[in-house]
Amino acid sequence: MAQSRGATAAGWETRILAQLEQRELRVATVAKVIQSYSRLAGKVGEFASHSRDAEARSREMQGEHERLLESYERNGGGGSGGGGGGSSGGSTRGMSLAQQRIADLERDIEAMKEERTVLYRTQGTNAQRLLDLSDKMRETDERLRQQELEIMDSHEALRRSNSKIDDLRAALKEKDGTVQILQDEMSALQLEIVQIEDRCRKLQAENDDLVKRWLQKMNSEAEKVNEVTQELELIKRKSEALSPRMGPAVFEDDQFFAVHSPPAGANAIHGASLVPRSAVGKIDARMEEVHSIAISGSGALLAVGGQSTTVKVFDAETGESVFSLSGCLKAVNHVEISTDSTLLLAASSDHTARIWKLDTGRHWKSLTGHIGSVMVAKFNHDASRVFTYSQDRTIKVWDTQRGLCVKTLFTVSSCHDFALLDSAGARIATAHVDNSVRVWDTASGKRLREASVHKEQVMSVWASCTGSRILTNSYDGTLKLVDASTLDVVAVMSAPGYRPSRNWARASLSPDGRFAMAGSIDGRLFVWDVNSGDLVRTLDIHKSAVCDALWHPTGMRVYSAEKSRYILILH
């Protein structure tokens, strides 16, 4: 930077010296012209002096000539003799010589006048040149003055620039010191991080040991609970043997409802679902808020998930608690039981889906990979795959045995629910907040088709047993039966006063596909005939919004869950 400033200074000094040299050359030229003019003026003066002397001599000669003429006239007029004649001859020669001299002098005067005229003309030309040169010299002086001012300004700007450079150097030096301090602090922090990581590893090892010990303790307690459960089962069987006509009792506060078993041969009735008439039992989920319920394929177990971090499993016949499955860190949004009733799946707001084995009640797998709350989780028919949807707008397909994600689908728009359209889960239907239903190929991740089915956001989708029909439930207060292959609406169902809850509003189909059922925000349960779209029955049985309602696999019983902790059993 110093070299550049030195080069800049040398450059303007060289330019100034060159301009001064040019000015000196112009001044020298003007000085030569002035000297020539002075010499010319001197010669003109000499010529003028000579001319004046010549004129004076001419006037003297003319006066003498006039005197001689007068003398001649006087002498000739007096009639003088020989002596006078000799004198007259001498005078005549003298006059001739004088006239000759006068003529020479006049010629010299004329020549001098002509030369003086030439000199005057030359003097005028030189004077004009001198004036032009003076103007040019004045302009040059003005330019030089301007350049000197510019040079002074440049000097001032250079001084300010140097001052700024010095300030910047000082700031840079200060920042270098700050950077050095920050580097030292970063080194100290890195060392501290290393130490913290060491402590974290030690704490992790201690935590793993504590978890291992806790699991061992929980396993031992579970074994004790299983022993107690077996004893209770033995007592229950003995009690049933003593009272064969009455079914088991479900207690709620100080009252109980007798849960009557399905009629003999009900399981043998194929595809004959019944419309519920009244509540015959109540199960207390013992949680602040219920979000989802699920019934096992055999119809023996009922799973409940909600605001609690545990999943409750009840005996679907008696309403007795079977398991309280822990492991989730936040609320449970959805529960699902595999078709063979061996596994239970729960979607949690802690960004994880978890699987428990129902034969032991032990946690088996944790499916982690989402970056948002997992809202829905479902098995395919043989439970070899798990499908999860999260608020991160992705659907993930998981290998159940390995617990690994094998495919991720990006739904673009937020979903409320999805349904599998075949036993393998090769095609799924999703319910979106943009009023649309979309069908996806899970193998390729491509969207096969979509349609805007409702006027407001779609809250849930339910696939029929064959996967050819889809039941949708929307916040616009309608349920629609949709053809899964074309997404054309087959039937529309609605009822006066039906208004689903915005957050939890799942509708379901009966096992034989004849009826559709959904709960309202005011606690009423509505049942429609799918073929005609007519409302079949309205049951005002709940005290709060209905979040989920399912048919028993036999179609002879219905389980209806309200948000405020209770699940009703309806015949």
XYZ file of C-alpha atoms in Angstrom:
571
model
C 0.000 0.000 0.000
C 2.915 2.333 0.833
C 4.541 1.510 -2.541
C 1.253 2.384 -4.322
C 1.089 5.724 -2.453
C 4.746 6.416 -3.352
C 4.054 5.592 -6.989
C 1.007 7.878 -6.972
C 2.995 10.739 -5.441
C 5.813 10.287 -7.982
C 3.253 10.315 -10.804
C 1.636 13.649 -9.922
C 5.047 15.243 -9.240
C 6.215 14.148 -12.705
C 3.046 15.593 -14.269
C 3.564 18.915 -12.457
C 7.228 19.113 -13.555
C 6.225 18.403 -17.162
C 3.567 21.141 -17.022
C 6.070 23.596 -15.528
C 8.581 22.779 -18.270
C 5.925 23.391 -20.927
C 5.086 26.676 -19.240
C 8.797 27.660 -19.237
C 9.004 26.878 -22.957
C 5.943 29.043 -23.663
C 7.368 31.849 -21.480
C 10.728 31.603 -23.264
C 8.973 31.825 -26.640
C 7.007 34.866 -25.527
C 10.211 36.400 -24.125
C 11.927 35.958 -27.500
C 8.980 37.622 -29.232
C 9.111 40.461 -26.705
C 12.850 40.847 -27.247
C 12.333 40.905 -31.020
C 9.574 43.448 -30.554
C 11.849 45.512 -28.325
C 14.658 45.415 -30.900
C 12.207 46.291 -33.633
C 10.844 49.129 -31.542
C 14.447 50.322 -30.984
C 15.139 50.263 -34.720
C 11.885 52.072 -35.382
C 13.002 54.692 -32.899
C 16.395 54.993 -34.579
C 14.713 55.270 -37.955
C 12.367 57.867 -36.587
C 15.356 59.805 -35.151
C 17.215 59.603 -38.473
C 14.041 60.652 -40.261
C 13.658 63.627 -37.950
C 17.372 64.556 -38.476
C 16.919 64.190 -42.225
C 13.804 66.322 -42.178
C 15.667 68.919 -40.088
C 18.584 68.938 -42.516
C 16.100 69.050 -45.404
C 14.407 72.014 -43.826
C 17.843 73.688 -43.277
C 18.823 72.948 -46.865
C 15.495 74.245 -48.091
C 15.970 77.401 -46.020
C 19.459 77.831 -47.346
C 18.128 77.222 -50.843
C 15.500 79.827 -50.362
C 18.118 82.225 -49.036
C 20.324 81.505 -51.999
C 17.414 82.102 -54.357
C 16.674 85.356 -52.661
C 20.333 86.319 -52.854
C 20.384 85.330 -56.454
C 17.404 87.373 -57.253
C 18.846 90.333 -55.463
C 22.179 90.032 -57.248
C 20.641 89.522 -60.680
C 18.250 92.383 -60.236
C 21.154 94.907 -59.400
C 22.940 94.426 -62.812
C 26.376 93.616 -61.405
C 29.426 93.321 -63.798
C 32.156 90.808 -64.376
C 33.001 90.425 -60.787
C 29.331 89.951 -60.269
C 29.198 87.497 -63.165
C 31.894 85.354 -61.592
C 30.029 85.398 -58.365
C 26.785 84.479 -60.120
C 28.381 81.469 -61.790
C 29.639 80.235 -58.501
C 26.193 80.649 -56.958
C 24.551 78.706 -59.773
C 26.825 75.734 -59.255
C 26.195 75.878 -55.570
C 22.474 75.862 -56.113
C 22.767 72.909 -58.442
C 24.674 70.982 -55.847
C 22.204 71.962 -53.131
C 19.268 70.892 -55.239
C 20.998 67.647 -56.015
C 21.628 67.070 -52.350
C 18.056 68.009 -51.476
C 16.772 65.551 -54.004
C 18.987 62.857 -52.525
C 17.818 63.705 -49.090
C 14.170 63.634 -50.191
C 14.717 60.227 -51.737
C 16.342 59.072 -48.514
C 13.395 60.513 -46.573
C 10.900 58.711 -48.808
C 12.833 55.489 -48.431
C 12.937 55.933 -44.685
C 9.218 56.715 -44.646
C 8.504 53.543 -46.574
C 10.768 51.596 -44.235
C 9.032 53.243 -41.277
C 5.664 52.223 -42.728
C 6.894 48.638 -43.048
C 8.238 48.807 -39.518
C 4.911 50.201 -38.246
C 3.061 47.387 -40.036
C 5.482 44.818 -38.579
C 5.119 46.480 -35.194
C 1.293 46.181 -35.403
C 1.547 42.537 -36.408
C 3.959 41.867 -33.567
C 1.719 43.787 -31.167
C -1.246 41.627 -32.223
C 0.861 38.500 -31.804
C 1.982 39.817 -28.439
C -1.650 40.334 -27.430
C -2.544 36.817 -28.597
C 0.409 35.376 -26.735
C -0.533 37.406 -23.680
C -4.085 35.977 -23.856
C -2.726 32.472 -24.266
C -0.280 33.061 -21.438
C -3.130 34.347 -19.261
C -5.214 31.264 -20.110
C -2.212 29.057 -19.395
C -1.684 30.817 -16.083
C -5.369 30.270 -15.262
C -5.106 26.587 -16.142
C -1.970 26.293 -14.071
C -3.742 27.999 -11.197
C -6.665 25.570 -11.527
C -4.250 22.657 -11.701
C -2.439 23.965 -8.657
C -5.801 24.123 -6.856
C -6.569 20.590 -8.044
C -3.147 19.504 -6.846
C -3.869 21.082 -3.479
C -7.233 19.283 -3.380
C -5.509 16.063 -4.360
C -2.995 16.603 -1.588
C -5.870 17.123 0.861
C -7.724 14.035 -0.427
C -4.501 12.054 -0.220
C -4.023 13.263 3.327
C -7.568 12.236 4.236
C -7.087 8.873 2.504
C -3.882 8.297 4.424
C -5.732 9.215 7.621
C -8.506 6.752 6.757
C -5.935 4.091 5.939
C -4.303 4.677 9.307
C -7.716 4.428 11.010
C -8.517 1.237 9.087
C -5.162 -0.203 10.002
C -5.852 0.573 13.643
C -9.347 -0.999 13.370
C -7.897 -4.023 11.572
C -5.315 -4.396 14.264
C -8.041 -4.154 16.904
C -10.146 -6.744 15.059
C -7.126 -9.008 14.728
C -6.847 -8.809 18.476
C -10.570 -9.558 18.837
C -10.257 -12.523 16.450
C -7.369 -13.826 18.456
C -9.431 -13.505 21.639
C -12.346 -15.314 19.965
C -10.032 -18.047 18.729
C -8.714 -18.469 22.238
C -12.273 -18.585 23.597
C -13.271 -21.090 20.868
C -10.322 -23.272 21.774
C -11.379 -23.131 25.410
C -14.984 -23.951 24.436
C -13.845 -26.835 22.250
C -11.859 -28.182 25.155
C -14.907 -27.751 27.372
C -17.072 -29.507 24.747
C -14.655 -32.422 24.703
C -14.874 -32.614 28.461
C -18.689 -32.376 28.320
C -18.772 -35.122 25.686
C -16.671 -37.294 27.961
C -19.104 -36.617 30.810
C -22.029 -37.298 28.460
C -20.528 -40.626 27.470
C -20.100 -41.517 31.099
C -23.658 -40.381 31.873
C -24.927 -42.331 28.865
C -23.181 -45.431 30.124
C -24.688 -44.857 33.564
C -28.100 -44.221 31.958
C -27.840 -47.413 29.899
C -27.019 -49.311 33.057
C -29.949 -47.697 34.887
C -32.289 -48.425 31.968
C -31.109 -52.014 31.911
C -31.733 -52.345 35.623
C -35.093 -50.587 35.261
C -36.113 -52.934 32.437
C -35.120 -55.896 34.527
C -37.222 -54.558 37.374
C -40.145 -53.816 35.080
C -39.897 -57.287 33.561
C -40.008 -58.814 36.988
C -43.003 -56.649 37.878
C -44.658 -57.568 34.579
C -44.159 -61.226 35.398
C -45.795 -60.626 38.753
C -48.649 -58.755 37.046
C -49.038 -61.620 34.589
C -49.242 -64.076 37.492
C -51.899 -61.910 39.151
C -53.729 -61.637 35.813
C -53.724 -65.406 35.451
C -55.122 -65.758 38.920
C -57.813 -63.177 38.092
C -58.631 -65.034 34.891
C -58.994 -68.232 36.909
C -61.274 -66.437 39.375
C -63.281 -64.953 36.472
C -63.762 -68.338 34.855
C -64.911 -69.762 38.178
C -67.293 -66.806 38.582
C -68.672 -67.305 35.073
C -69.157 -70.996 35.844
C -71.158 -69.990 38.897
C -73.336 -67.452 36.978
C -73.634 -68.717 33.379
C -76.652 -66.633 32.506
C -75.117 -63.225 33.223
C -72.188 -61.792 31.421
C -69.218 -60.193 33.161
C -69.677 -56.782 34.779
C -67.875 -53.542 34.012
C -67.669 -51.217 37.029
C -67.685 -47.430 36.730
C -67.732 -45.428 39.970
C -70.470 -47.048 42.149
C -72.515 -48.387 39.235
C -71.966 -51.200 36.784
C -73.290 -52.197 33.397
C -73.789 -55.842 32.524
C -72.011 -56.555 29.261
C -74.045 -59.236 27.530
C -72.160 -61.599 25.294
C -73.122 -61.746 21.593
C -75.902 -64.168 20.769
C -74.913 -67.738 20.226
C -73.662 -68.232 16.707
C -73.037 -64.513 16.142
C -69.488 -65.145 15.025
C -70.834 -67.496 12.430
C -72.991 -64.773 10.861
C -70.949 -63.610 7.880
C -71.320 -59.964 6.784
C -74.374 -59.196 8.937
C -73.546 -56.042 10.929
C -76.125 -54.538 13.259
C -76.933 -50.929 14.027
C -76.213 -50.048 17.680
C -79.218 -49.169 19.828
C -77.977 -48.384 23.327
C -74.949 -48.360 25.625
C -74.498 -51.477 27.729
C -71.123 -50.720 29.257
C -68.538 -48.006 29.905
C -64.766 -48.229 30.123
C -62.780 -45.571 31.992
C -59.526 -44.979 30.101
C -58.159 -42.987 33.061
C -56.520 -40.302 30.926
C -57.291 -36.613 30.478
C -58.195 -36.939 26.815
C -58.788 -39.856 24.439
C -57.464 -39.542 20.886
C -57.830 -42.981 19.299
C -59.095 -46.512 19.917
C -58.338 -49.798 18.127
C -59.897 -53.274 18.274
C -57.886 -56.450 17.666
C -58.685 -58.724 14.737
C -60.017 -61.367 17.103
C -62.132 -58.780 18.893
C -60.636 -59.717 22.273
C -58.560 -56.574 22.985
C -59.311 -52.854 22.874
C -56.407 -50.350 22.782
C -56.787 -46.697 23.825
C -54.349 -43.833 23.186
C -54.634 -40.222 24.245
C -53.097 -37.378 26.177
C -51.324 -39.822 28.470
C -47.866 -41.182 27.606
C -49.104 -44.726 28.130
C -51.265 -46.910 25.912
C -54.068 -48.683 27.752
C -55.171 -52.168 26.641
C -58.517 -53.519 27.871
C -60.397 -56.770 27.518
C -62.972 -55.916 24.838
C -65.553 -58.240 26.431
C -65.229 -57.352 30.102
C -63.631 -53.907 29.947
C -60.929 -55.003 32.390
C -57.441 -53.514 32.077
C -54.936 -55.936 30.546
C -51.826 -53.806 29.944
C -50.626 -50.277 30.512
C -47.872 -49.910 27.924
C -45.267 -47.252 28.640
C -42.420 -45.899 26.536
C -43.815 -42.811 24.807
C -42.461 -39.454 25.953
C -45.467 -37.395 24.819
C -49.135 -37.858 23.949
C -50.308 -40.808 21.833
C -52.158 -39.692 18.691
C -53.137 -43.030 17.142
C -53.159 -46.722 18.058
C -53.385 -49.834 15.877
C -53.440 -53.588 16.583
C -52.103 -56.061 14.029
C -54.536 -58.424 12.299
C -53.147 -61.441 14.180
C -53.529 -59.522 17.503
C -49.841 -60.027 18.405
C -48.508 -56.467 18.014
C -49.683 -53.016 19.080
C -48.545 -49.856 17.257
C -48.747 -46.311 18.639
C -47.988 -42.934 16.979
C -46.686 -40.314 19.417
C -46.027 -36.580 19.466
C -42.415 -37.337 20.463
C -41.699 -37.900 16.704
C -41.649 -41.677 17.205
C -43.840 -44.710 16.517
C -43.480 -47.644 18.924
C -44.416 -51.334 18.771
C -45.267 -53.592 21.724
C -45.788 -57.361 21.802
C -49.216 -58.145 23.188
C -48.342 -61.609 24.434
C -45.945 -60.138 27.010
C -46.806 -56.419 27.026
C -43.168 -55.526 26.434
C -41.845 -52.782 24.200
C -40.299 -54.250 21.045
C -39.394 -51.565 18.436
C -39.030 -47.791 18.226
C -39.370 -46.299 14.728
C -37.470 -43.001 14.716
C -36.817 -40.784 11.725
C -39.580 -38.200 11.573
C -38.880 -34.577 12.536
C -42.465 -33.827 13.547
C -45.217 -35.372 15.635
C -46.316 -38.748 14.276
C -50.091 -38.483 13.799
C -51.076 -41.847 12.269
C -49.436 -45.297 12.273
C -50.818 -48.494 10.692
C -49.794 -52.109 9.945
C -50.333 -53.851 6.644
C -52.257 -57.142 6.766
C -49.355 -59.424 7.766
C -47.652 -56.694 9.910
C -44.470 -56.955 7.834
C -44.663 -53.228 7.107
C -45.568 -50.203 9.188
C -46.800 -46.945 7.625
C -46.511 -43.677 9.552
C -47.523 -40.087 8.790
C -45.954 -37.095 10.554
C -46.528 -33.368 10.699
C -43.271 -33.061 8.721
C -45.531 -33.926 5.727
C -43.937 -37.297 5.029
C -45.252 -40.841 5.019
C -42.600 -43.402 5.897
C -42.709 -47.122 5.178
C -40.877 -49.267 7.746
C -39.606 -52.831 7.794
C -41.237 -54.147 10.973
C -38.639 -56.797 11.791
C -35.609 -54.566 11.280
C -37.221 -51.311 12.413
C -35.729 -49.488 9.397
C -37.326 -46.970 7.038
C -37.430 -48.393 3.508
C -39.360 -45.606 1.730
C -40.347 -41.972 2.304
C -43.238 -40.253 0.507
C -43.592 -36.460 0.483
C -47.282 -35.517 0.674
C -46.681 -31.748 -0.008
C -49.997 -30.863 1.669
C -50.686 -31.647 5.333
C -52.719 -34.775 6.095
C -55.151 -35.805 8.829
C -55.348 -39.530 8.095
C -54.529 -42.283 5.592
C -55.859 -45.751 4.765
C -54.330 -48.831 3.111
C -56.158 -49.919 -0.036
C -54.730 -53.448 -0.211
C -53.350 -56.029 2.186
C -49.703 -55.345 1.301
C -49.999 -51.562 1.513
C -48.908 -51.039 -2.099
C -51.517 -48.272 -2.449
C -52.676 -45.833 0.201
C -55.258 -43.029 0.284
C -54.554 -39.799 2.194
C -56.959 -37.164 3.609
C -55.669 -33.602 3.201
C -56.380 -30.178 4.655
C -56.731 -28.760 1.116
C -60.090 -30.619 0.775
C -58.515 -33.343 -1.377
C -58.055 -37.115 -1.311
C -54.914 -38.524 -2.941
C -53.906 -42.086 -3.821
C -50.199 -43.046 -3.732
C -48.017 -45.890 -4.944
C -45.839 -46.671 -1.922
C -43.247 -48.577 -3.957
C -42.402 -45.700 -6.304
C -43.573 -42.844 -4.072
C -45.606 -41.426 -6.989
C -49.036 -39.885 -6.685
C -51.472 -41.969 -8.770
C -54.520 -39.705 -8.629
C -56.164 -36.957 -6.603
C -59.535 -35.265 -6.362
C -61.053 -32.398 -4.407
C -63.856 -34.374 -2.795
C -65.096 -31.975 -0.092
C -65.634 -28.250 0.373
C -63.516 -28.179 3.529
C -60.600 -30.185 4.868
C -60.902 -33.962 4.973
C -60.614 -35.268 8.528
C -60.375 -39.042 7.958
C -60.379 -41.837 5.385
C -61.478 -45.460 5.896
C -61.012 -48.225 3.315
C -63.552 -50.987 2.806
C -62.508 -54.626 3.302
C -61.879 -55.025 -0.449
C -60.176 -51.644 -0.812
C -62.516 -50.661 -3.638
C -64.351 -47.986 -1.634
C -63.137 -45.166 0.585
C -65.217 -43.482 3.287
C -64.246 -39.849 3.876
C -65.266 -37.534 6.698
C -64.963 -33.764 6.272
C -65.316 -30.666 8.394
C -68.035 -29.538 5.953
C -70.378 -31.939 7.810
C -70.613 -34.649 5.163
C -69.372 -38.211 4.757
C -68.755 -39.462 1.232
C -68.249 -42.907 -0.217
C -65.635 -42.671 -2.969
C -64.573 -45.141 -5.651
C -60.905 -45.858 -4.905
C -59.975 -46.438 -8.567
C -61.443 -43.197 -9.945
C -62.069 -41.051 -6.820
C -65.629 -40.493 -8.038
C -68.209 -39.898 -5.304
C -70.606 -42.843 -5.005
C -72.735 -41.666 -2.070
C -73.068 -38.598 0.159
C -74.166 -38.807 3.802
C -75.117 -35.959 6.099
C -77.464 -35.238 8.998
C -78.942 -32.178 10.730
C -76.712 -31.176 13.629
C -73.794 -33.356 12.565
C -70.581 -31.407 13.024
C -67.292 -33.278 13.461
C -64.497 -32.193 15.746
C -61.680 -30.486 13.895
C -58.801 -32.364 15.507
C -60.179 -35.869 16.057
C -63.067 -36.963 13.857
C -62.675 -40.466 12.443
C -65.526 -42.203 10.622
C -65.667 -45.979 10.077
C -67.452 -48.614 8.003
C -69.122 -51.722 9.389
C -67.360 -55.038 8.655
C -69.908 -55.876 5.935
C -69.671 -52.374 4.450
C -73.405 -51.669 4.857
C -73.211 -48.884 7.435
C -71.098 -45.816 8.112
C -70.639 -44.327 11.567
C -69.206 -41.047 12.879
C -69.388 -38.973 16.048
C -70.246 -35.302 16.392
C -68.711 -32.567 18.485
C -71.883 -32.399 20.620
C -71.529 -36.059 21.749
C -74.039 -37.641 19.373
C -73.275 -40.760 17.353
C -74.679 -40.982 13.792
C -75.166 -44.144 11.694
C -75.961 -44.055 7.950
C -76.963 -46.659 5.372
C -74.132 -46.566 2.847
C -76.200 -47.802 -0.117
C -78.974 -45.236 0.209
C -77.105 -42.492 2.079
C -79.988 -42.227 4.558
C -79.499 -41.600 8.263
C -80.385 -44.806 10.136
C -79.929 -43.832 13.764
C -78.758 -41.025 16.054
C -77.613 -41.865 19.589
C -77.235 -39.010 22.090
C -75.115 -40.939 24.577
C -71.859 -38.989 25.114
C -71.123 -35.980 27.306
C -68.326 -34.598 25.108
C -67.109 -34.721 21.505
C -66.851 -38.170 19.930
C -63.336 -38.735 18.573
C -63.493 -42.335 17.349
C -66.048 -45.112 16.848
C -65.461 -48.712 15.692
C -67.460 -51.861 15.037
C -66.485 -55.131 16.638
C -65.126 -57.548 13.967
C -68.353 -59.575 14.279
C -70.432 -56.474 13.554
C -72.550 -57.162 16.674
C -71.041 -54.523 18.938
C -69.761 -50.925 18.663
C -67.091 -49.097 20.680
C -67.491 -45.314 20.787
C -64.867 -43.058 22.419
C -65.435 -39.541 23.718
C -62.589 -37.138 24.313
C -63.213 -36.986 28.056
C -61.692 -40.397 28.912
C -64.681 -42.772 28.491
C -65.340 -45.476 25.892
C -68.933 -46.730 25.585
C -69.841 -50.277 24.563
C -73.005 -50.367 22.461
C -75.231 -53.280 21.385
